[in-house]
Short mmCIF file of C-alpha atoms and ligand atoms in Angstrom, two decimals:
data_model
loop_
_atom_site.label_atom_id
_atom_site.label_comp_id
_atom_site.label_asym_id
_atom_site.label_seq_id
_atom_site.Cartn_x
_atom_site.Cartn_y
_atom_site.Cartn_z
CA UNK A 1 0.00 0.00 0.00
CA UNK A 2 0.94 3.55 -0.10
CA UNK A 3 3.22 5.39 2.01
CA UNK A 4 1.00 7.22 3.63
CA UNK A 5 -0.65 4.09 5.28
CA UNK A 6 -0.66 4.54 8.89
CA UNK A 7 -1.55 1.88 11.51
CA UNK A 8 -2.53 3.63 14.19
CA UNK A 9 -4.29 2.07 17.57
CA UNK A 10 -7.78 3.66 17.93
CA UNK A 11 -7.30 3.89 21.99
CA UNK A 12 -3.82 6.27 21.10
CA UNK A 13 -5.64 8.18 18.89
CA UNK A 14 -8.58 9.21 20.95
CA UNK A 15 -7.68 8.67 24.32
CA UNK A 16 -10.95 6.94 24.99
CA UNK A 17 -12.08 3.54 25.23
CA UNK A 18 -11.69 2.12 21.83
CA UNK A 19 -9.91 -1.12 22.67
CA UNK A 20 -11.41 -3.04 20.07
CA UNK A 21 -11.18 -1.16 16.51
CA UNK A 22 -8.33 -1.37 14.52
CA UNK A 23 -7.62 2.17 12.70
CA UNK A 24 -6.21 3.10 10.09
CA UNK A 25 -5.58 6.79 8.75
CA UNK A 26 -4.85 7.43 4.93
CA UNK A 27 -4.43 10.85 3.35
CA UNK A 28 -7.52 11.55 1.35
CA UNK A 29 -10.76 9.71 0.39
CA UNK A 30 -9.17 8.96 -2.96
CA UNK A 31 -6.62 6.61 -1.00
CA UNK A 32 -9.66 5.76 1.35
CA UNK A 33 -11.19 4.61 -1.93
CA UNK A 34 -7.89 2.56 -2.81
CA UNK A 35 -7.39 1.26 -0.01
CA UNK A 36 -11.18 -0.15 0.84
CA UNK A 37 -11.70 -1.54 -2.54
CA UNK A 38 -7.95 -3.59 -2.64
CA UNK A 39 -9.78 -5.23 0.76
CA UNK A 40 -13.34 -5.67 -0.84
CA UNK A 41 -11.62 -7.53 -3.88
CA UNK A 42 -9.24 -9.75 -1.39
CA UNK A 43 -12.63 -10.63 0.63
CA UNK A 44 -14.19 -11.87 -2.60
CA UNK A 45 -10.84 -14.23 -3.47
CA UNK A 46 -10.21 -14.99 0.35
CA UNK A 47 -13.56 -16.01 1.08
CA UNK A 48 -16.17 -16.44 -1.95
CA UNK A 49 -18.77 -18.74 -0.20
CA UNK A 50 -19.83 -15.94 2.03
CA UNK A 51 -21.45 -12.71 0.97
CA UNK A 52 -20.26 -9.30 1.09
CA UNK A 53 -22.04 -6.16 2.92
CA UNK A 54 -22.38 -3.23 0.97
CA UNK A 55 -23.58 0.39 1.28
CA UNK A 56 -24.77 3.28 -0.18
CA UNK A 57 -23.59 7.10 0.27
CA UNK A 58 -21.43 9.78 -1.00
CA UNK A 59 -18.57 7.66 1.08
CA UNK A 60 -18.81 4.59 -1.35
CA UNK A 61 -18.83 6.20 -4.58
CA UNK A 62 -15.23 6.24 -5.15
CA UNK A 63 -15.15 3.31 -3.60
CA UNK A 64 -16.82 1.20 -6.22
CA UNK A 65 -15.19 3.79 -8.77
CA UNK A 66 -12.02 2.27 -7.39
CA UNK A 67 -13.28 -1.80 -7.27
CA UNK A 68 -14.39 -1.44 -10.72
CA UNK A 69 -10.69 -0.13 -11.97
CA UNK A 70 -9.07 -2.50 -10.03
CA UNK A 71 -11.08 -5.59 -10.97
CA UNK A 72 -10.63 -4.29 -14.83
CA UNK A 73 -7.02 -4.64 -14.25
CA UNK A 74 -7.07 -8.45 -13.08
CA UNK A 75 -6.24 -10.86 -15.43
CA UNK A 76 -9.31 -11.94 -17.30
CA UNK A 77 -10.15 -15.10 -16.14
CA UNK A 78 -9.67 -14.13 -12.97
CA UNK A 79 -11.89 -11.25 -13.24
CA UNK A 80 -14.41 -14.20 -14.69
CA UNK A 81 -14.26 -16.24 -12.04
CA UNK A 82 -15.00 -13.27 -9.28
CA UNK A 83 -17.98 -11.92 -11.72
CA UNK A 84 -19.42 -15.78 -11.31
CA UNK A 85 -18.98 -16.30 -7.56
CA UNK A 86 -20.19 -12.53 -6.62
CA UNK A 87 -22.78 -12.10 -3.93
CA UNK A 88 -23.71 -8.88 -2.13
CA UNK A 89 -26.25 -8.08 0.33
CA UNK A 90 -26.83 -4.22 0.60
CA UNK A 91 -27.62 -2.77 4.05
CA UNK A 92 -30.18 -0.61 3.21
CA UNK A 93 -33.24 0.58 0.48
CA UNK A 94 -35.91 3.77 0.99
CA UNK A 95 -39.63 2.83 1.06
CA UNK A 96 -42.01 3.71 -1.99
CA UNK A 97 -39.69 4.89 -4.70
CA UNK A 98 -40.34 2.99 -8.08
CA UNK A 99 -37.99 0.50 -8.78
CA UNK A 100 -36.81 2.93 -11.80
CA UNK A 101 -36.48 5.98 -9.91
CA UNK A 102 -32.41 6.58 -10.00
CA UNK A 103 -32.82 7.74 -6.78
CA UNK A 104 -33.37 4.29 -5.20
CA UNK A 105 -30.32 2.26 -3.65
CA UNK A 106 -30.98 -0.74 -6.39
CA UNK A 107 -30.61 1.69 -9.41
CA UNK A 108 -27.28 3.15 -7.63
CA UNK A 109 -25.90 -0.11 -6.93
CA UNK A 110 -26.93 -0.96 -10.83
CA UNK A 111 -25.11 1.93 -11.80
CA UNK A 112 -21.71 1.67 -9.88
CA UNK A 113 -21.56 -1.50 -9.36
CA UNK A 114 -23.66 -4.05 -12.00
CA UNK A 115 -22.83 -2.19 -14.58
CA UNK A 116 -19.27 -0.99 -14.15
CA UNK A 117 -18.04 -4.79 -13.29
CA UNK A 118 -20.48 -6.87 -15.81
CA UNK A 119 -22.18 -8.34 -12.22
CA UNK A 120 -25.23 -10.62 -12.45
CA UNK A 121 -27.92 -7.90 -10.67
CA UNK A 122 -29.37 -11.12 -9.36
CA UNK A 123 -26.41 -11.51 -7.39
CA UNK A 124 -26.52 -7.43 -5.97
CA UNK A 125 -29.26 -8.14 -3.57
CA UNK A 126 -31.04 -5.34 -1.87
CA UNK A 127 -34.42 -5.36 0.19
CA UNK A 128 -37.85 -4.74 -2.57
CA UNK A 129 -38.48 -0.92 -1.35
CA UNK A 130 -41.15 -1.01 -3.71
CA UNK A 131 -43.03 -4.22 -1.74
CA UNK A 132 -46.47 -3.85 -0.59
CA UNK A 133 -46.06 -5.00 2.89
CA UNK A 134 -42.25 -3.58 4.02
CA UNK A 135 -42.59 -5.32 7.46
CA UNK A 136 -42.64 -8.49 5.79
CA UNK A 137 -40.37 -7.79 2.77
CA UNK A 138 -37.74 -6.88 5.92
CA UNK A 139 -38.47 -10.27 7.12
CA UNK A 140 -38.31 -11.98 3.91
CA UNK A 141 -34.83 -10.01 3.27
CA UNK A 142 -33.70 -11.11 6.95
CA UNK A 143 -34.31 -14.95 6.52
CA UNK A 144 -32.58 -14.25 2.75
CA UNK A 145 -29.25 -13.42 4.07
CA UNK A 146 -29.24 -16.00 6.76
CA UNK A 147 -29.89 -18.51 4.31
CA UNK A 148 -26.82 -17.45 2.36
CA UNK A 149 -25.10 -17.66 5.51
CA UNK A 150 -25.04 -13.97 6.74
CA UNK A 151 -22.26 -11.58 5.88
CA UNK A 152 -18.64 -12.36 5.27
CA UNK A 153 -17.45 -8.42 5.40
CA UNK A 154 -19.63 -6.01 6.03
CA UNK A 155 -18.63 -2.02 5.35
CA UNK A 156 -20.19 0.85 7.07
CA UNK A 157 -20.53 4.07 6.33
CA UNK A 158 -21.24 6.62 9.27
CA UNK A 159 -24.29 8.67 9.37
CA UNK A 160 -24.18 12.42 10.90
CA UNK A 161 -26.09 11.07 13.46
CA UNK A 162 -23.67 8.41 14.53
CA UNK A 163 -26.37 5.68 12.37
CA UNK A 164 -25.09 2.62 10.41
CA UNK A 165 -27.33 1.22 7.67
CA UNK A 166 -30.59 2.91 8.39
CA UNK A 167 -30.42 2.66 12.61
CA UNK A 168 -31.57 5.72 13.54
CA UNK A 169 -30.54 6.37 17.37
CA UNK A 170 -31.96 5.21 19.36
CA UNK A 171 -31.23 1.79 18.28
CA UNK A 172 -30.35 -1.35 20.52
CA UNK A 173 -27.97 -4.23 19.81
CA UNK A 174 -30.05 -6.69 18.66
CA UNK A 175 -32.58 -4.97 16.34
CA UNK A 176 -33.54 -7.12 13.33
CA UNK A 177 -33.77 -6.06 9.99
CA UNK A 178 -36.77 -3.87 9.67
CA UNK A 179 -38.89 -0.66 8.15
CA UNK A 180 -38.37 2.55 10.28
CA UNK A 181 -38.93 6.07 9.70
CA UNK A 182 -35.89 8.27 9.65
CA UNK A 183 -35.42 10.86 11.15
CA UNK A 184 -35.17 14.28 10.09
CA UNK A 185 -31.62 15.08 10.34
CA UNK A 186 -31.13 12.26 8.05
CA UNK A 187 -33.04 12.89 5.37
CA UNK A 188 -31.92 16.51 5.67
CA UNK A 189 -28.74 14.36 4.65
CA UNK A 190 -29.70 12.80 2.47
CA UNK A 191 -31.26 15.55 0.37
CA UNK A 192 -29.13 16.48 -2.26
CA UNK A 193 -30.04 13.21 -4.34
CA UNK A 194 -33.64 14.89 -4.18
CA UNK A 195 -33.13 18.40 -6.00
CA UNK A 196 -32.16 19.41 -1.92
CA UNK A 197 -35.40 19.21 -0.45
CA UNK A 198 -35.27 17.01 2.73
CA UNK A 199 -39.06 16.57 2.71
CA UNK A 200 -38.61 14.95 -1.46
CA UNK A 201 -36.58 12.00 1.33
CA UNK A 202 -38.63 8.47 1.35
CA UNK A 203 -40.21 8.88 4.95
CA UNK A 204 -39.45 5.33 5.82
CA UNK A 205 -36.90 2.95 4.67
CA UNK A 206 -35.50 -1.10 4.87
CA UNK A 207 -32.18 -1.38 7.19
CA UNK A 208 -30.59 -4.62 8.06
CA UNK A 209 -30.18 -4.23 12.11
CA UNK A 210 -27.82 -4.39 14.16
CA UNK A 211 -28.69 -7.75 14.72
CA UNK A 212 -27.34 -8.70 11.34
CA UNK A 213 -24.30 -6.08 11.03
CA UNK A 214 -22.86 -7.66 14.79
CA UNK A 215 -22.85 -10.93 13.07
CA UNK A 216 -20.93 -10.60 10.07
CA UNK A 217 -17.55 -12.13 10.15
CA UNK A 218 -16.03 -8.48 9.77
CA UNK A 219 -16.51 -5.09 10.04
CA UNK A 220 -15.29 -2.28 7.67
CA UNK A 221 -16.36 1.16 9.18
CA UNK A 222 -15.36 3.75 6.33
CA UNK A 223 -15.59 7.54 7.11
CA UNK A 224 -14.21 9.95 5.32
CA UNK A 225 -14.13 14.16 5.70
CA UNK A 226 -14.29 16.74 8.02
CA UNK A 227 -18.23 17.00 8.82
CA UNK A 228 -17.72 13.50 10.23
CA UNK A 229 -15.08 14.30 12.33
CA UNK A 230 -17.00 14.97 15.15
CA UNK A 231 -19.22 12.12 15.11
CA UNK A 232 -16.16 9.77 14.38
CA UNK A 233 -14.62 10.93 17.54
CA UNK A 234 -17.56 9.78 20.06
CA UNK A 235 -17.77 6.51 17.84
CA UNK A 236 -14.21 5.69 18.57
CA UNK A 237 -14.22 6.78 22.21
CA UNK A 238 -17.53 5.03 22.89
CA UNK A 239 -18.73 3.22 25.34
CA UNK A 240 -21.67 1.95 23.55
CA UNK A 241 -24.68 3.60 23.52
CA UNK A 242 -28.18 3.62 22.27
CA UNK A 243 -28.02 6.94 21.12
CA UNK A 244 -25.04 6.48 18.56
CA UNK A 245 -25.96 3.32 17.01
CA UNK A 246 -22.36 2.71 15.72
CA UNK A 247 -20.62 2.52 19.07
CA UNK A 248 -22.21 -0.91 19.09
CA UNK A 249 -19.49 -1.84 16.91
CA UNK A 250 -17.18 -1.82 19.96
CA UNK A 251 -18.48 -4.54 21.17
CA UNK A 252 -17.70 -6.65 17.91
CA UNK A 253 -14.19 -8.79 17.59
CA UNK A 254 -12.93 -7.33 14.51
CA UNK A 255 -13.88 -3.78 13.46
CA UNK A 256 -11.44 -1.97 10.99
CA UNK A 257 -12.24 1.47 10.53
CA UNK A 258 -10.62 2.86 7.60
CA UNK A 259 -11.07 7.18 7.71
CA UNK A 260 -8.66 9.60 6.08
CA UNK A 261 -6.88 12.60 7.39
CA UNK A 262 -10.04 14.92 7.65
CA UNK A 263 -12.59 12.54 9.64
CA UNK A 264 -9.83 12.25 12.24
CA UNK A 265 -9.72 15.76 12.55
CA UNK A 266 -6.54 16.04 11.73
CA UNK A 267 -5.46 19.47 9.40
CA UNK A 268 -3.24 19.57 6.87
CA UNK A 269 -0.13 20.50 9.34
CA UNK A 270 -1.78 18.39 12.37
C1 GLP B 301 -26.88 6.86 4.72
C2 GLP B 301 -27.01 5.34 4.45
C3 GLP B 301 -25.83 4.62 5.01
C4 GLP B 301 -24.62 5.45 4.69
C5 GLP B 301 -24.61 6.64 5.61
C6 GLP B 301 -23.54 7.65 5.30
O1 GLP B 301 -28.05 7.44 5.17
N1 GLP B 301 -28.20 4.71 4.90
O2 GLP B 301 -25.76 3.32 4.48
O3 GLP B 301 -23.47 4.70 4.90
O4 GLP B 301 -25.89 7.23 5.65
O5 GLP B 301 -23.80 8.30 4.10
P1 GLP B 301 -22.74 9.17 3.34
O6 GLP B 301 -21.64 8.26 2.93
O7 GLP B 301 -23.47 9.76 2.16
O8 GLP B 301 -22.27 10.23 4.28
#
């Protein structure tokens, strides 16, 4: 990796209780993006027979910008054979949008992922926001994944708000997969896919829980830029708490949160 790798222990760099995340610091999210997707693409070699945990968000589009480049540049039957085995779960799709709309997670995931790397969309599964009953479409997408034998890696991005998937705080543990409503601040977030008007947000929206994100085999927690720098901090100083549903994470064997220079509130002389 690049130079400006550095491994860092989460409890040195906050001076709270973060015993059990693993940190690392790169420069920018362009290396954030490197970095991430060289790990996504080992997962898929290292261990094929489970699926991956994907995301959505302004923090995973140069990710998959990145996967796609690198995946182009493996040799092709190589690039075959990962196109064949793929399987991805997504964490998260908004109620009531029409399958087509490009605002919904499954046409983003079409268009930087399917696309881009010549995937089977079968094999990119997301829950049906566009099901009549969500309740039981969250079940149905619940029983799904544990059927496929729940999630190898799973990566995170960080809400403002301190949520992961959809858990809005406050959020326990051990929630299930589930429709919730969410809250204003993050569809205020989320706005700018929706010509900036937070109240244009799906009300309601399909998350994987907690439930499901504290089993996956691994966790990759990927934050990028200064406006999470704040948030970032309480995550890594925890303890857990309800009302920042990431802290959970501390309480999982093997987090690896991957932020650049900015989310760690570091300046360009700090
Ligand atoms: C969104 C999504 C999450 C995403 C997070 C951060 O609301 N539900 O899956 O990781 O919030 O989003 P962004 O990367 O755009 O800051």
């Amino acid at each position: 990796m690049s130079q400006d790798l550095i491994r860092t222990d989460a409890t040195g760099a906050t001076g709270g209780a973060a015993a059990g995340f693993e940190l690392i610091e790169l420069a920018d999210p362009v290396a954030v993006a490197e970095h991430v997707a060289a790990l996504l693409l080992h997962e898929r070699r290292r261990r094929p027979e489970l699926p991956l945990g994907l995301a959505t968000g302004r923090t995973m589009e140069p990710i998959y910008r990145a996967l796609a480049r690198q995946i182009g540049q493996l040799p092709f039957a190589e690039g075959e054979r990962l196109r064949e085995r793929w399987l991805s779960f997504n964490l998260d799709e908004y109620v009531g949008l029409a399958a087509e709309d490009p605002r919904c997670f499954r046409s983003v995931m079409t268009e930087r992922l399917v696309l881009p790397l010549g995937l089977d969309p079968e094999r990119v599964r997301l829950p049906d926001g566009t099901a009549a009953d969500p309740d039981a479409e969250a079940d149905r997408y619940r029983l799904e994944l544990e059927a496929a034998g729940g999630v190898g890696l799973q990566v995170l991005g960080l809400g403002l708000n301190g949520h992961v998937g959809f858990n809005e705080p406050p959020c326990g543990a051990d929630v299930r997969c589930r429709c919730i409503n969410l809250s204003a601040s993050t569809r205020a977030a989320n706005a700018s896919a929706f010509g900036g008007n937070p109240e244009a947000v799906p009300a309601r929206a399909i998350t994987l829980g907690l439930g499901e994100i504290m089993v996956a085999r691994s966790i990759l927690l990927v934050v990028t830029g200064a406006a999470k720098a704040g948030i970032l901090r309480w995550i890594l100083q925890g303890p857990p708490t309800p009302e920042l549903p990431a802290s959970w994470l501390h309480r999982h064997p093997r987090v690896l949160v991957v932020a650049d220079r900015a989310a760690l509130g570091r300046g360009d002389n700090g």
